[in-house]
Coordinates of C-alpha atoms in Angstrom, one line a residue:
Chain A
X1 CA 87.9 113.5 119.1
X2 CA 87.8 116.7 117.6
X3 CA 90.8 118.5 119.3
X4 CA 92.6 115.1 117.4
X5 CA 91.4 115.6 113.9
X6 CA 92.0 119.6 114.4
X7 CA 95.7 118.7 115.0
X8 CA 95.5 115.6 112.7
X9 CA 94.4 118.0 109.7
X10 CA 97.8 120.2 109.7
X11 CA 100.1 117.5 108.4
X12 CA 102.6 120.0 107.1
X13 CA 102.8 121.9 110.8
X14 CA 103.2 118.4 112.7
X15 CA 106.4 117.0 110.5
X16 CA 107.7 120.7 111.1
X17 CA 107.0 119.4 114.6
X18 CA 108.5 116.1 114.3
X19 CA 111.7 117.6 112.3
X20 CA 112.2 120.3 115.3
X21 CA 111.6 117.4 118.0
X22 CA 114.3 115.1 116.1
X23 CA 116.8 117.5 116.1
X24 CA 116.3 118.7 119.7
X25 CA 116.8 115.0 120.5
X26 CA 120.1 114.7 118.6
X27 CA 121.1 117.6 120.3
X28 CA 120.9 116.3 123.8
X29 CA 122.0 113.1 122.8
X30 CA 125.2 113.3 124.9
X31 CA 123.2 113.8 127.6
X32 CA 121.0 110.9 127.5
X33 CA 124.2 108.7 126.5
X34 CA 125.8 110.0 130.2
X35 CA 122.3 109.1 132.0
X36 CA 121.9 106.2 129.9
X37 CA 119.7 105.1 127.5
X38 CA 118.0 102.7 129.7
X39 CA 117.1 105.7 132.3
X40 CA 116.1 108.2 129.5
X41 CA 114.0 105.8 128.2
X42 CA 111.9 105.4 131.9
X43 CA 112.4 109.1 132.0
X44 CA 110.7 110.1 128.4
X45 CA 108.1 106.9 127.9
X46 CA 105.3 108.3 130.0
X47 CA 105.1 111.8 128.1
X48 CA 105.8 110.4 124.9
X49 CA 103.3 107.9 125.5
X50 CA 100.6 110.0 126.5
X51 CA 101.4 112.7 123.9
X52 CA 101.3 110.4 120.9
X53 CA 98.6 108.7 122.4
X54 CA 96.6 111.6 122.4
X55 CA 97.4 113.5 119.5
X56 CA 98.1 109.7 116.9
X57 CA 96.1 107.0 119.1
X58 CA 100.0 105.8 119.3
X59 CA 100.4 101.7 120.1
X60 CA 103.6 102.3 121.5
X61 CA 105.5 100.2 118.9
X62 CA 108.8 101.3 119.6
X63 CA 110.0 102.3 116.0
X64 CA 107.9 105.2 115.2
X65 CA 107.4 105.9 111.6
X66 CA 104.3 108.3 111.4
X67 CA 106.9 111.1 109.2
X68 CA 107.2 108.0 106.2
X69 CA 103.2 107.3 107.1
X70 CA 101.4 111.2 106.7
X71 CA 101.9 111.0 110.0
X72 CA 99.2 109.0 110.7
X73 CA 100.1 106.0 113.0
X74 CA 100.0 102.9 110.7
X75 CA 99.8 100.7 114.1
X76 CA 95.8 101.7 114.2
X77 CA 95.4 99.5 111.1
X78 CA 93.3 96.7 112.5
X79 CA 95.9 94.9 110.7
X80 CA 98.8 96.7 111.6
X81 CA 100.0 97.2 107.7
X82 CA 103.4 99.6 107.3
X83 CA 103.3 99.8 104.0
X84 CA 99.5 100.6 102.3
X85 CA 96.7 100.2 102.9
X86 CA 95.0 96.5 102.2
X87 CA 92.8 95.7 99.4
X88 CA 89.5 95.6 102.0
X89 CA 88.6 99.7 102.0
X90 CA 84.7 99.6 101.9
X91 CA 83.3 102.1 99.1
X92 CA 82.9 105.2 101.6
X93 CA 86.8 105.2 102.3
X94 CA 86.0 103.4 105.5
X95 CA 87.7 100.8 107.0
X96 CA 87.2 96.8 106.6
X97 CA 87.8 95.5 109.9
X98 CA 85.8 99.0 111.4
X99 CA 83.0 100.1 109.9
X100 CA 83.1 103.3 111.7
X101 CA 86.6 104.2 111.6
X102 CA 88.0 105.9 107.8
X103 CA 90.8 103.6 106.2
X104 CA 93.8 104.8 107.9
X105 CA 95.6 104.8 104.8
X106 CA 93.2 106.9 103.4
X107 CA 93.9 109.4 105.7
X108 CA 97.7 108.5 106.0
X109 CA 97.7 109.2 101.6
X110 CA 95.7 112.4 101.7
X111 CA 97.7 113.9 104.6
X112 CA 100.9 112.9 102.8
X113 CA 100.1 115.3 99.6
X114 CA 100.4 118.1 101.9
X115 CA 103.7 117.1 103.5
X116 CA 106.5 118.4 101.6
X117 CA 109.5 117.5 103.7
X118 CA 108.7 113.5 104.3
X119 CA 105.5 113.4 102.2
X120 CA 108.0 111.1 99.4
X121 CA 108.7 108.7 102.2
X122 CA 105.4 107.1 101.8
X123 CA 106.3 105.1 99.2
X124 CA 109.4 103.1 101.1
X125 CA 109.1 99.7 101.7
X126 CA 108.7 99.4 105.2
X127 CA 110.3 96.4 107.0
X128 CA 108.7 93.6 109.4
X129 CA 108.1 95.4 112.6
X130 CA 110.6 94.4 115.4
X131 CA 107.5 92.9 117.9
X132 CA 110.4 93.2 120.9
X133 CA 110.3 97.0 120.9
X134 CA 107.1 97.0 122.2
X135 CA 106.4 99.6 125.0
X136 CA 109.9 101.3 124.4
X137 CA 110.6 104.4 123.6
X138 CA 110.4 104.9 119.9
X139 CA 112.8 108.3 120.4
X140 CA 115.3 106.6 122.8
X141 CA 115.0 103.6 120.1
X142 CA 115.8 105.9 117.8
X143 CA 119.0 107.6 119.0
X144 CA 120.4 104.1 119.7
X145 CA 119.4 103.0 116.3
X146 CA 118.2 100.1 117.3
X147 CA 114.5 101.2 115.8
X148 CA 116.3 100.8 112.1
X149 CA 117.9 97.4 112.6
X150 CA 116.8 95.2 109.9
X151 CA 116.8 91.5 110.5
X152 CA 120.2 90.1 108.9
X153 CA 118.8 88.7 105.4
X154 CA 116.5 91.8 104.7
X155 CA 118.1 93.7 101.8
X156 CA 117.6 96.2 99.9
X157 CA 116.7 96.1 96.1
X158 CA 120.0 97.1 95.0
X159 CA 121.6 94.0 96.6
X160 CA 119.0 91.6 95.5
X161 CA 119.0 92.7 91.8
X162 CA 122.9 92.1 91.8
X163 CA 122.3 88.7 93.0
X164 CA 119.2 87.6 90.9
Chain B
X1 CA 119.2 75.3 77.8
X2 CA 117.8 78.8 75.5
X3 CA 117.9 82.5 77.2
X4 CA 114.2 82.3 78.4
X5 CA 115.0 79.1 80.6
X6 CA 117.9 80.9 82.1
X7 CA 116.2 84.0 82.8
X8 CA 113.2 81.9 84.5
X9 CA 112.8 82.4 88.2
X10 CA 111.0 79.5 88.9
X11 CA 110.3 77.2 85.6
X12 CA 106.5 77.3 86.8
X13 CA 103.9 76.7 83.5
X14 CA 102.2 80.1 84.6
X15 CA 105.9 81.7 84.3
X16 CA 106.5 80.1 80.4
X17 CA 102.9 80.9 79.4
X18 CA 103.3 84.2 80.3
X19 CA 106.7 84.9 79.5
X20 CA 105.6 83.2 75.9
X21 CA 102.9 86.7 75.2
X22 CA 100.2 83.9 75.4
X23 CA 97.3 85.4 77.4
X24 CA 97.3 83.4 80.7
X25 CA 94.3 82.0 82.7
X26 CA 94.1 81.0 86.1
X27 CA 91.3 79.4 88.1
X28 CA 90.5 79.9 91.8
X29 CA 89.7 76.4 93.4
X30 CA 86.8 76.3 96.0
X31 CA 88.6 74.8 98.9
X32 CA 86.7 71.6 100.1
X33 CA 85.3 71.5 104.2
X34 CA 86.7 67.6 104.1
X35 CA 89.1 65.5 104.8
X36 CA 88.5 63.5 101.4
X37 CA 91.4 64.4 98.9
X38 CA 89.1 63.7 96.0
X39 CA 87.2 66.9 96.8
X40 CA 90.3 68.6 96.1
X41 CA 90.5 66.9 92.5
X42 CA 86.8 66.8 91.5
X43 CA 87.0 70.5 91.9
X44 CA 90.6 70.8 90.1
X45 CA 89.4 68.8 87.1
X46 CA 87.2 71.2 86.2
X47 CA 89.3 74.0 86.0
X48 CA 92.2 72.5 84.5
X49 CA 90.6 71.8 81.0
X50 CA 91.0 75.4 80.6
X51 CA 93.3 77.3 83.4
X52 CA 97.4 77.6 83.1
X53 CA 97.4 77.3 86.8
X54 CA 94.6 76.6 89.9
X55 CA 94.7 79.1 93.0
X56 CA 94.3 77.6 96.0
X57 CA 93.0 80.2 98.4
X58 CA 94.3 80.2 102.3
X59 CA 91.2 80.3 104.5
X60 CA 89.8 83.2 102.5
X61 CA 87.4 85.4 104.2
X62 CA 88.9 83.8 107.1
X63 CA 86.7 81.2 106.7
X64 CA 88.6 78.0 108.2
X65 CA 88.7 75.4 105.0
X66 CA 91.4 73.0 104.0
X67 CA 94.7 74.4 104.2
X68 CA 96.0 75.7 100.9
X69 CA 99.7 73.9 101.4
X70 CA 98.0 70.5 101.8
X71 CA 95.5 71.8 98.6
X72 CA 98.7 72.4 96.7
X73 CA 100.8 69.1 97.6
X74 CA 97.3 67.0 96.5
X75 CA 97.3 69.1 92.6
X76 CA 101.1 68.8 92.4
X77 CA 101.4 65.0 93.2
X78 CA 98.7 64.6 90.3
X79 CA 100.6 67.1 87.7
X80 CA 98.5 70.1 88.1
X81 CA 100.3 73.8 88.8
X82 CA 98.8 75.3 91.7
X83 CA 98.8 78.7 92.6
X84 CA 99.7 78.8 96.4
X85 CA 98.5 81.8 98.2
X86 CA 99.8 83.0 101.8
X87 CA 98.1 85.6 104.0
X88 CA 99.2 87.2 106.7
X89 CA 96.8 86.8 109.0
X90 CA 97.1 83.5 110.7
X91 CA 100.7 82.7 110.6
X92 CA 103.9 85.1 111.4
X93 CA 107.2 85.0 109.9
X94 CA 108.1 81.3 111.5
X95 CA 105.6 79.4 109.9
X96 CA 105.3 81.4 106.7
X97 CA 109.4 80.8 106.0
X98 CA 108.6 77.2 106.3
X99 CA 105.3 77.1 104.5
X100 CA 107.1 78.4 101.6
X101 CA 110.0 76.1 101.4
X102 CA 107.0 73.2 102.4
X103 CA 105.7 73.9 99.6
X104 CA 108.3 74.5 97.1
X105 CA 109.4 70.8 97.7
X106 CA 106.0 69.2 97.3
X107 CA 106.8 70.9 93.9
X108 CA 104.9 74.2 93.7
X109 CA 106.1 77.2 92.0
X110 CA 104.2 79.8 92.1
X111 CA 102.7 81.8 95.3
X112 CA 100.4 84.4 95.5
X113 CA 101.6 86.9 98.7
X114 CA 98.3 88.6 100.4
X115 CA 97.5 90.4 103.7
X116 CA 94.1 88.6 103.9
X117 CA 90.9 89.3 105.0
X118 CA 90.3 90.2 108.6
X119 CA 89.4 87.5 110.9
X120 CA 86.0 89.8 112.1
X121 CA 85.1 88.7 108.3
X122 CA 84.7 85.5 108.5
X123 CA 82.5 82.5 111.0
X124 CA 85.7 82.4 113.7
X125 CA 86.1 86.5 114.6
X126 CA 87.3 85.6 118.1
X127 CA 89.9 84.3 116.8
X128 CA 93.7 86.0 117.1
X129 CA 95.0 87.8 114.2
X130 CA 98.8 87.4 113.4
X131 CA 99.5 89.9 111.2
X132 CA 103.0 90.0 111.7
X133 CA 104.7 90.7 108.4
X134 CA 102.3 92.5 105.6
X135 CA 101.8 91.1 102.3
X136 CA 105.1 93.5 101.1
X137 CA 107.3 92.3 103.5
X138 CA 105.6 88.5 102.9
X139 CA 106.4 89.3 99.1
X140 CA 110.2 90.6 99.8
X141 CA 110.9 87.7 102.0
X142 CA 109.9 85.1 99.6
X143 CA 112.1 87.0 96.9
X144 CA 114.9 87.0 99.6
X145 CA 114.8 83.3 100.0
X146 CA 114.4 82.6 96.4
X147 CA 117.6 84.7 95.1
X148 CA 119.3 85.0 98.1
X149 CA 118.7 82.0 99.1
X150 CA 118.3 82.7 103.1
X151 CA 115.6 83.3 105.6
X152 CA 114.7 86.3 106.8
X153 CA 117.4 86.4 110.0
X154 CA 120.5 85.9 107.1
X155 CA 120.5 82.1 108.1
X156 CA 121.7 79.9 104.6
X157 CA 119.1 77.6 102.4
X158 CA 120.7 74.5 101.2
X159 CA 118.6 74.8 98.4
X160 CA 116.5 78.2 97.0
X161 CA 112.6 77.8 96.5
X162 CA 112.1 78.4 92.7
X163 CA 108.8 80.8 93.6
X164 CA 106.8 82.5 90.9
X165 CA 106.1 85.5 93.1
X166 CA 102.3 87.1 92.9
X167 CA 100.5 89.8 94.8
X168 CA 97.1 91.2 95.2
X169 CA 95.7 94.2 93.5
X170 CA 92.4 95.9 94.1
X171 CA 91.9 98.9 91.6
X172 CA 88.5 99.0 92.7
X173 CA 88.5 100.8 96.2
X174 CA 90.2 103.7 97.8
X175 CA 92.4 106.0 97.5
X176 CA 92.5 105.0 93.9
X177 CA 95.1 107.5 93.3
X178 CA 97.5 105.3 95.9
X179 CA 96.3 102.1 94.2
X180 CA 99.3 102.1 91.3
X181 CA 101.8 103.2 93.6
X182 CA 100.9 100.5 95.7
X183 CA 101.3 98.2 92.5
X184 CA 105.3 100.1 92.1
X185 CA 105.7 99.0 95.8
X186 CA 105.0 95.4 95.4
X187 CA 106.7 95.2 92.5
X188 CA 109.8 96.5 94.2
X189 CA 109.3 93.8 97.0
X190 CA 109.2 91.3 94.8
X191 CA 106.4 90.7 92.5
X192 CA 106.4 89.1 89.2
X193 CA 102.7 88.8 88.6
X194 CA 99.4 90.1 90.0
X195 CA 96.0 89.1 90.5
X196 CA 93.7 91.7 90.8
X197 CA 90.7 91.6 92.6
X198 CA 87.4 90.9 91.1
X199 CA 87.0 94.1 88.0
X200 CA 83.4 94.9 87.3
X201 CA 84.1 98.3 86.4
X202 CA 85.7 97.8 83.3
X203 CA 86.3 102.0 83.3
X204 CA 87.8 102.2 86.5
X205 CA 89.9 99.5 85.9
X206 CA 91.0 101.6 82.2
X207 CA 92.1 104.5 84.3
X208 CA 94.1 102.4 86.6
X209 CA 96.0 100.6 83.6
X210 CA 96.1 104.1 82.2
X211 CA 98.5 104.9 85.6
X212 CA 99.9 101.7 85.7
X213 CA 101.4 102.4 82.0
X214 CA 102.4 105.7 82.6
X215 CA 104.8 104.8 85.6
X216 CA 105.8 101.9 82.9
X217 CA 104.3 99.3 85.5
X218 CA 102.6 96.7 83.1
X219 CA 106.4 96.3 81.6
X220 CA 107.6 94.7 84.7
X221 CA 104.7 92.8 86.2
X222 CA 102.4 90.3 84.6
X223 CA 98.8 91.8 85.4
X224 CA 95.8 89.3 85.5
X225 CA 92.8 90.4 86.2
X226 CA 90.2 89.1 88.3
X227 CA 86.9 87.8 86.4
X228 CA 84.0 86.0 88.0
X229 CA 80.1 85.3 86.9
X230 CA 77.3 86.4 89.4
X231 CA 74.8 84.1 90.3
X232 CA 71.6 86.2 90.6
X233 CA 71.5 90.0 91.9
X234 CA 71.1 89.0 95.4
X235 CA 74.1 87.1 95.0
X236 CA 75.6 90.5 94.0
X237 CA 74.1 92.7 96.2
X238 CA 75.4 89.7 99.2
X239 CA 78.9 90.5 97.5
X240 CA 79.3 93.8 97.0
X241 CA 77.8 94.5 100.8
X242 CA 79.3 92.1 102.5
X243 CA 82.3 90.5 100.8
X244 CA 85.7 92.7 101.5
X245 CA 86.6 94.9 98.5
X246 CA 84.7 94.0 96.2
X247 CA 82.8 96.9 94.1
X248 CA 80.1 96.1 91.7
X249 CA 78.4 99.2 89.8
X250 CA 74.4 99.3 89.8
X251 CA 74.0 99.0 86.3
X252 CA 75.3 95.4 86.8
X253 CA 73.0 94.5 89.7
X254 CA 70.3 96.3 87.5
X255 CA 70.8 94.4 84.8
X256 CA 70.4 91.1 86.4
X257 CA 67.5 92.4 88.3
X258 CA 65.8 92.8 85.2
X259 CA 66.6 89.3 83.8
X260 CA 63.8 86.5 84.5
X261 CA 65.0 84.4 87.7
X262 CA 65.9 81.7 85.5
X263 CA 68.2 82.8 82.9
X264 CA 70.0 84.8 86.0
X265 CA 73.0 82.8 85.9
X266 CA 73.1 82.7 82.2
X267 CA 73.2 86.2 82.6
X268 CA 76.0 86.4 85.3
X269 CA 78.0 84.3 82.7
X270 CA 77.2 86.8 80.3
X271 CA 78.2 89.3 82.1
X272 CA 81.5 87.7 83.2
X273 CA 82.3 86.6 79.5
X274 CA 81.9 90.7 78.2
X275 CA 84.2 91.6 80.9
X276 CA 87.1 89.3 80.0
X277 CA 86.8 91.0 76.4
X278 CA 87.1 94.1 77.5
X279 CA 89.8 93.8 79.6
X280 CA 91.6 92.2 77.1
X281 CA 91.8 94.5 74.5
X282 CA 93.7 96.8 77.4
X283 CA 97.2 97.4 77.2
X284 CA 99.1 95.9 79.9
X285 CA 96.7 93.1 80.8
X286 CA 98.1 89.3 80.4
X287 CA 95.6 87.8 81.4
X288 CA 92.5 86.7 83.4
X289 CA 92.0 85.2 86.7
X290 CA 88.6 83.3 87.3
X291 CA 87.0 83.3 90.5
X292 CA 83.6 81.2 90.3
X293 CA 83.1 80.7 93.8
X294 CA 80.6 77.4 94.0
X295 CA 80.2 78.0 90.2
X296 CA 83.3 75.9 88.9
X297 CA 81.4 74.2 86.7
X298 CA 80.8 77.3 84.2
X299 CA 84.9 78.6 84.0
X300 CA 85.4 76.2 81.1
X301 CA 82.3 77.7 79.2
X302 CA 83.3 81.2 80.3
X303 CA 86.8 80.6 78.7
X304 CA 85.6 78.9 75.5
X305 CA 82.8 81.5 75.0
X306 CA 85.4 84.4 75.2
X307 CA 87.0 82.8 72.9
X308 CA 90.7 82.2 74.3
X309 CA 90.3 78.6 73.3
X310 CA 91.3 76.6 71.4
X311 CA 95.3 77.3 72.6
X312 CA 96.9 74.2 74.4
X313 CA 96.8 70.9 73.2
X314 CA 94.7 68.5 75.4
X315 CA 98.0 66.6 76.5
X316 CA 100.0 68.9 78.4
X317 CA 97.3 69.6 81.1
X318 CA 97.3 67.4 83.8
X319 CA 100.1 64.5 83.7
X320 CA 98.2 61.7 84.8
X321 CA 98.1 58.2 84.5
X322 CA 95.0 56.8 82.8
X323 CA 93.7 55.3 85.6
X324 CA 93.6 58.2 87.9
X325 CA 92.1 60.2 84.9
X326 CA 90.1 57.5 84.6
X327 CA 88.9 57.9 88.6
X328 CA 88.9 61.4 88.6
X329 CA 86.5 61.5 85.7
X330 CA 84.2 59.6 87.3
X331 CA 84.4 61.9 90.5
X332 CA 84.0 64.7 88.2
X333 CA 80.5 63.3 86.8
X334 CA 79.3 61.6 89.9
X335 CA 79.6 65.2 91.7
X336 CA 77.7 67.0 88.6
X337 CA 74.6 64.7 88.2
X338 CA 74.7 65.0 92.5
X339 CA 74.0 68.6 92.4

């Protein structure tokens, strides 16, 4: 779709996007906590489904991290990788699993470079995805902060290098 | 007990070797399609002449073969160190937690963490990918459970898995710029060593250690890189188009198009042998992984002819008594004068 790759191409304009969005969000945040988060989330899904569907292919994964991934959705992996891409990237840059289809990650890396406000967050380790947030939305998820819950052993490096 | 035992993470012969500077060699193992557990040693006995440790590979290619545990539990009980390596893509975080402490009491020590190859790859693509955890988050929950000694959801181990933790690497394909960040990332999730993918681009592979020191990479990781002798130039030209990841420049494929059919695999070996030389001379590099697929029989030559033998007296290989040496000996000769 080449409306898709025309928006897909200015990296640097969509995190100014997202950055905007995030704030307007926090802003209102009262608001939605009033209505509650259960209603917003009925309320917002369908447009944020079908404007990230449009504009990233979104899979609805309910913890949205396409500003850490060049904002490229790292859910249209074949293999649903967060954090890289896998060692399987055929010699034209395309993809494994897809033939057609350019390595996400490829495109994810590149779009990255030109990102100067969450272009760095590319190379955070990601953690396992939380499969019950499927469907939900990743914005709501976010306000309630339930989209950065880490299961209970997961720590950081910090911790584990005191302990090894 | 001396400061390099206490600063061991898991006591594994792989860990000492490299730990000790010596340059390390590991062996893939063709997985058998059987039942028969003396597949599994008729293809270790080979290797273990000359490799620190055997890989046993999970399904790779996502072609269904034994599983690598049960490989693993058969090498251990006969005193060979097995290389255990998990994909991602048929189990998710449930079974891989319990694979990994499976395995570390049937005595393994070392495990290699990998996404794996797409099921679409191999003779079962209708099958259901799991793909639940990546092979980063596989890599920092194995670390979790080895020094924090939980599972993933905080729950207490009685006892830790003592895991030599590897990872993948594949300098070879794109974006090569990513490639040796990739390498920091699984480093910071947990990886001791690395086995790279197959290197027949020996200057690719020179810019990407050239990286890999410059971010001071090769200092905290063990890097072995991946060697293996072509069979023919259809054999590589079957690779290199159809095999996942793996790049093989045309001069090769040229150069064993030009040989006469047979001294081919003479040549592959060769080929394989001038590789390893190269490679080692680099800086960073500590050693080579072997990956013969249905050639087994030529990693002892290729190691002796690149002259990384003689290094290990004959008796610490495997610890066996003399009559399963005995029987697996015989195996071993029965399945060459077969073929």
């Amino acid at each position: 779709m080449s409306v898709r790759n025309w928006i897909h191409n200015r990296p640097h304009a969509l995190e100014i996007v997202y950055q905007f969005t995030e704030w307007v969000f926090y802003r209102l945040d009262p608001l939605f906590a009033r209505i509650g988060y259960d209603r917003t989330d009925r309320l917002i899904r369908p447009a944020e489904e079908l404007g990230k569907k449009l504009t990233f292919d979104c899979r609805m994964c309910g913890q949205c991290i396409l500003h850490s991934t060049g904002m490229t959705c790292p859910m249209t992996c074949p293999k649903n990788l967060r954090n890289g891409p896998c060692g399987g990237v055929r010699s034209n840059g395309h993809c494994e699993v897809k033939p057609e289809m350019k390595c996400v990650w490829g495109e994810a890396y590149e779009r990255s470079l030109d990102m100067s406000v969450y272009g760095h967050e590319m190379t955070m380790l990601q953690p396992p995805v939380n499969r019950r947030l499927e469907g939900t939305s990743a914005w709501v998820n976010m306000l309630t902060g339930v989209d950065k819950e880490v299961p209970e052993g997961w720590v950081s490096v910090e911790e584990l290098s005191a302990t090894a | 007990m001396t400061d390099t035992q206490r600063r061991m993470k898991s006591g594994s012969r792989l860990e000492r070797v490299l730990r000790s500077g010596r340059f390390a060699v590991t062996a893939e193992l063709n997985p058998p399609d059987s039942a028969d557990p003396g597949a599994v040693y008729d293809a270790a006995l080979v290797l273990a002449e000359v490799a620190d440790a055997i890989n046993a590979t999970d399904a790779s290619g996502a072609n269904v073969h034994m599983s690598s545990v049960a490989i693993c539990a058969l090498l251990t009980r006969a005193g060979y160190e097995p290389v255990l390596q998990i994909a991602c893509r048929d189990r998710n975080r449930i079974a891989i937690q319990g694979d990994l402490l499976g395995a570390a009491a049937m005595g393994v020590r070392n495990v290699l963490c990998l996404t794996g190859d797409d099921v679409t790859a191999g003779d079962q693509p209708q099958a259901k990918r799991a793909f639940d955890f990546d092979s980063i988050q596989l890599l920092r929950t194995a670390r979790i459970m080895r020094d924090k000694g939980m599972f993933l959801s905080g729950r207490r181990l009685d006892v830790r898995p003592k895991l030599f933790l590897g990872a993948a690497s594949n300098p070879f394909v794109q974006p090569y710029d990513w490639r040796p960040k990739r390498l920091a990332k699984k480093i910071e999730a947990g990886a001791d060593f690395i086995q790279t993918q197959y290197c027949f681009d020996v200057p690719r592979f020179q810019k990407f250690m050239q990286q890999v020191r410059d971010m001071g990479l090769h200092k905290r990781v063990y890097i072995l890189v991946g060697v293996g002798p072509l069979r023919s130039d259809r054999a590589a030209e079957f690779i290199r188009t159809k095999v996942p990841g793996v790049e093989i420049p045309d001069e090769i494929v040229e150069r064993l198009r030009k040989t006469p059919t047979e001294k081919k695999q003479e040549e592959g070996k060769r080929i394989c042998i001038e590789i390893i030389q190269q490679v080692r001379e680099i800086e960073g590099v500590a050693g080579v992984h072997v990956m013969a697929y249905r050639q087994e029989e030529l990693v002892a030559d290729i190691i002796e002819e690149a002259r990384l033998l003689p290094r290990r007296k004959r008796q610490d290989v495997p610890r066996k008594t003399e009559g399963e040496q005995e029987m697996l000996e015989q195996r071993a000769s029965t399945a060459r004068t077969e073929q």
